[in-house]
Amino acid sequence: MDHTNHVRLTPAELTPDILEGATVYGQDDETIGSVDHVHGSQVVIDVGGFLGIGAKSVAVSATDLDFMRDEDGDVHAVTSWTKDQLKEMPEHRD
């Protein structure tokens, strides 16, 4: 996926209503997870699993993600983290 034409979200758009459910892409546009919820300045990502079953929730700083909209208006995020790096993080529990 070419992200060069995607519109970056403004700080005012970084709200739970907009971010929750967004797909998170890692290196080489690999799908590494999806945003489960926003917890303060952190974004909780469900990593791995299938249809939400067996996924591990990890929290990362919102600044570690570059949120944008594609040509269809769908919100997604890009990060330099890999799926394996996120899986190695401590599990987030509310």
PDB file of C-alpha atoms in Angstrom:
ATOM      1  CA  MET A   1       0.000   0.000   0.000  1.00  0.00           C
ATOM      2  CA  ASP A   2       1.386   3.370  -0.978  1.00  0.00           C
ATOM      3  CA  HIS A   3       0.806   5.767   1.910  1.00  0.00           C
ATOM      4  CA  THR A   4       2.267   8.853   0.204  1.00  0.00           C
ATOM      5  CA  ASN A   5      -1.149  10.168  -0.877  1.00  0.00           C
ATOM      6  CA  HIS A   6      -2.880   9.353   2.399  1.00  0.00           C
ATOM      7  CA  VAL A   7      -3.888  12.286   4.566  1.00  0.00           C
ATOM      8  CA  ARG A   8      -2.316  12.387   8.034  1.00  0.00           C
ATOM      9  CA  LEU A   9      -4.780  12.894  10.870  1.00  0.00           C
ATOM     10  CA  THR A  10      -4.578  16.121  12.815  1.00  0.00           C
ATOM     11  CA  PRO A  11      -4.082  16.020  16.601  1.00  0.00           C
ATOM     12  CA  ALA A  12      -7.765  16.950  17.004  1.00  0.00           C
ATOM     13  CA  GLU A  13      -8.735  13.784  15.084  1.00  0.00           C
ATOM     14  CA  LEU A  14      -6.812  11.444  17.398  1.00  0.00           C
ATOM     15  CA  THR A  15      -9.919  10.477  19.339  1.00  0.00           C
ATOM     16  CA  PRO A  16     -11.156   7.041  20.375  1.00  0.00           C
ATOM     17  CA  ASP A  17     -14.162   7.292  18.038  1.00  0.00           C
ATOM     18  CA  ILE A  18     -11.873   7.757  15.043  1.00  0.00           C
ATOM     19  CA  LEU A  19      -8.951   5.486  16.008  1.00  0.00           C
ATOM     20  CA  GLU A  20     -10.673   2.399  17.421  1.00  0.00           C
ATOM     21  CA  GLY A  21     -10.735  -0.423  14.898  1.00  0.00           C
ATOM     22  CA  ALA A  22      -8.015   1.086  12.710  1.00  0.00           C
ATOM     23  CA  THR A  23      -5.700  -1.430  11.069  1.00  0.00           C
ATOM     24  CA  VAL A  24      -2.041  -1.088  12.060  1.00  0.00           C
ATOM     25  CA  TYR A  25       0.587  -1.754   9.386  1.00  0.00           C
ATOM     26  CA  GLY A  26       4.238  -2.483  10.090  1.00  0.00           C
ATOM     27  CA  GLN A  27       7.268  -2.773   7.908  1.00  0.00           C
ATOM     28  CA  ASP A  28       6.598  -3.822   4.313  1.00  0.00           C
ATOM     29  CA  ASP A  29       2.895  -3.027   4.889  1.00  0.00           C
ATOM     30  CA  GLU A  30       2.402  -6.184   6.922  1.00  0.00           C
ATOM     31  CA  THR A  31      -0.848  -6.066   8.902  1.00  0.00           C
ATOM     32  CA  ILE A  32       0.309  -6.372  12.493  1.00  0.00           C
ATOM     33  CA  GLY A  33      -2.874  -5.665  14.400  1.00  0.00           C
ATOM     34  CA  SER A  34      -5.722  -3.283  15.014  1.00  0.00           C
ATOM     35  CA  VAL A  35      -6.468  -0.536  17.504  1.00  0.00           C
ATOM     36  CA  ASP A  36      -8.602  -1.925  20.306  1.00  0.00           C
ATOM     37  CA  HIS A  37      -8.918   1.282  22.303  1.00  0.00           C
ATOM     38  CA  VAL A  38      -7.183   4.461  23.393  1.00  0.00           C
ATOM     39  CA  HIS A  39      -5.940   4.618  26.970  1.00  0.00           C
ATOM     40  CA  GLY A  40      -4.780   8.165  27.760  1.00  0.00           C
ATOM     41  CA  SER A  41      -1.777   8.925  25.561  1.00  0.00           C
ATOM     42  CA  GLN A  42      -1.408   5.253  24.713  1.00  0.00           C
ATOM     43  CA  VAL A  43      -3.005   3.212  21.984  1.00  0.00           C
ATOM     44  CA  VAL A  44      -3.851  -0.409  22.791  1.00  0.00           C
ATOM     45  CA  ILE A  45      -3.266  -2.692  19.814  1.00  0.00           C
ATOM     46  CA  ASP A  46      -4.558  -6.245  19.473  1.00  0.00           C
ATOM     47  CA  VAL A  47      -1.702  -8.200  17.890  1.00  0.00           C
ATOM     48  CA  GLY A  48      -2.016 -11.622  16.299  1.00  0.00           C
ATOM     49  CA  GLY A  49      -4.946 -13.913  16.712  1.00  0.00           C
ATOM     50  CA  PHE A  50      -7.760 -14.438  14.276  1.00  0.00           C
ATOM     51  CA  LEU A  51     -10.971 -12.414  14.380  1.00  0.00           C
ATOM     52  CA  GLY A  52     -10.013 -11.193  17.853  1.00  0.00           C
ATOM     53  CA  ILE A  53      -9.498 -14.702  19.253  1.00  0.00           C
ATOM     54  CA  GLY A  54      -6.042 -15.335  20.666  1.00  0.00           C
ATOM     55  CA  ALA A  55      -4.899 -11.746  20.166  1.00  0.00           C
ATOM     56  CA  LYS A  56      -2.538 -10.126  22.640  1.00  0.00           C
ATOM     57  CA  SER A  57      -3.228  -6.540  23.700  1.00  0.00           C
ATOM     58  CA  VAL A  58      -0.189  -4.266  23.995  1.00  0.00           C
ATOM     59  CA  ALA A  59      -0.006  -0.534  24.695  1.00  0.00           C
ATOM     60  CA  VAL A  60       2.245   1.807  22.738  1.00  0.00           C
ATOM     61  CA  SER A  61       2.581   5.561  22.739  1.00  0.00           C
ATOM     62  CA  ALA A  62       0.336   7.275  20.222  1.00  0.00           C
ATOM     63  CA  THR A  63       3.481   9.015  18.947  1.00  0.00           C
ATOM     64  CA  ASP A  64       4.808   5.609  17.784  1.00  0.00           C
ATOM     65  CA  LEU A  65       1.982   5.423  15.245  1.00  0.00           C
ATOM     66  CA  ASP A  66       1.360   7.547  12.171  1.00  0.00           C
ATOM     67  CA  PHE A  67      -2.420   7.726  11.716  1.00  0.00           C
ATOM     68  CA  MET A  68      -3.859   8.575   8.296  1.00  0.00           C
ATOM     69  CA  ARG A  69      -6.866   8.170   6.002  1.00  0.00           C
ATOM     70  CA  ASP A  70      -6.696   6.363   2.693  1.00  0.00           C
ATOM     71  CA  GLU A  71      -8.478   7.361  -0.509  1.00  0.00           C
ATOM     72  CA  ASP A  72     -11.695   5.716   0.749  1.00  0.00           C
ATOM     73  CA  GLY A  73     -11.590   7.622   4.056  1.00  0.00           C
ATOM     74  CA  ASP A  74     -10.605   4.558   6.098  1.00  0.00           C
ATOM     75  CA  VAL A  75      -8.322   5.291   9.044  1.00  0.00           C
ATOM     76  CA  HIS A  76      -5.195   3.189   9.532  1.00  0.00           C
ATOM     77  CA  ALA A  77      -1.818   3.527  11.204  1.00  0.00           C
ATOM     78  CA  VAL A  78       1.758   2.847  10.175  1.00  0.00           C
ATOM     79  CA  THR A  79       4.562   2.035  12.606  1.00  0.00           C
ATOM     80  CA  SER A  80       8.153   0.872  12.534  1.00  0.00           C
ATOM     81  CA  TRP A  81       7.332  -1.866  15.065  1.00  0.00           C
ATOM     82  CA  THR A  82       7.132  -5.426  13.770  1.00  0.00           C
ATOM     83  CA  LYS A  83       4.502  -7.949  14.796  1.00  0.00           C
ATOM     84  CA  ASP A  84       7.164  -9.949  16.657  1.00  0.00           C
ATOM     85  CA  GLN A  85       8.372  -6.871  18.555  1.00  0.00           C
ATOM     86  CA  LEU A  86       4.834  -6.084  19.659  1.00  0.00           C
ATOM     87  CA  LYS A  87       4.196  -9.685  20.693  1.00  0.00           C
ATOM     88  CA  GLU A  88       7.287  -9.498  22.946  1.00  0.00           C
ATOM     89  CA  MET A  89       5.873  -6.502  24.844  1.00  0.00           C
ATOM     90  CA  PRO A  90       4.077  -6.942  28.160  1.00  0.00           C
ATOM     91  CA  GLU A  91       0.388  -7.617  27.798  1.00  0.00           C
ATOM     92  CA  HIS A  92      -1.841  -4.604  28.475  1.00  0.00           C
ATOM     93  CA  ARG A  93      -4.605  -5.125  31.000  1.00  0.00           C
ATOM     94  CA  ASP A  94      -7.170  -2.477  31.870  1.00  0.00           C
TER      95      ASP A  94
END
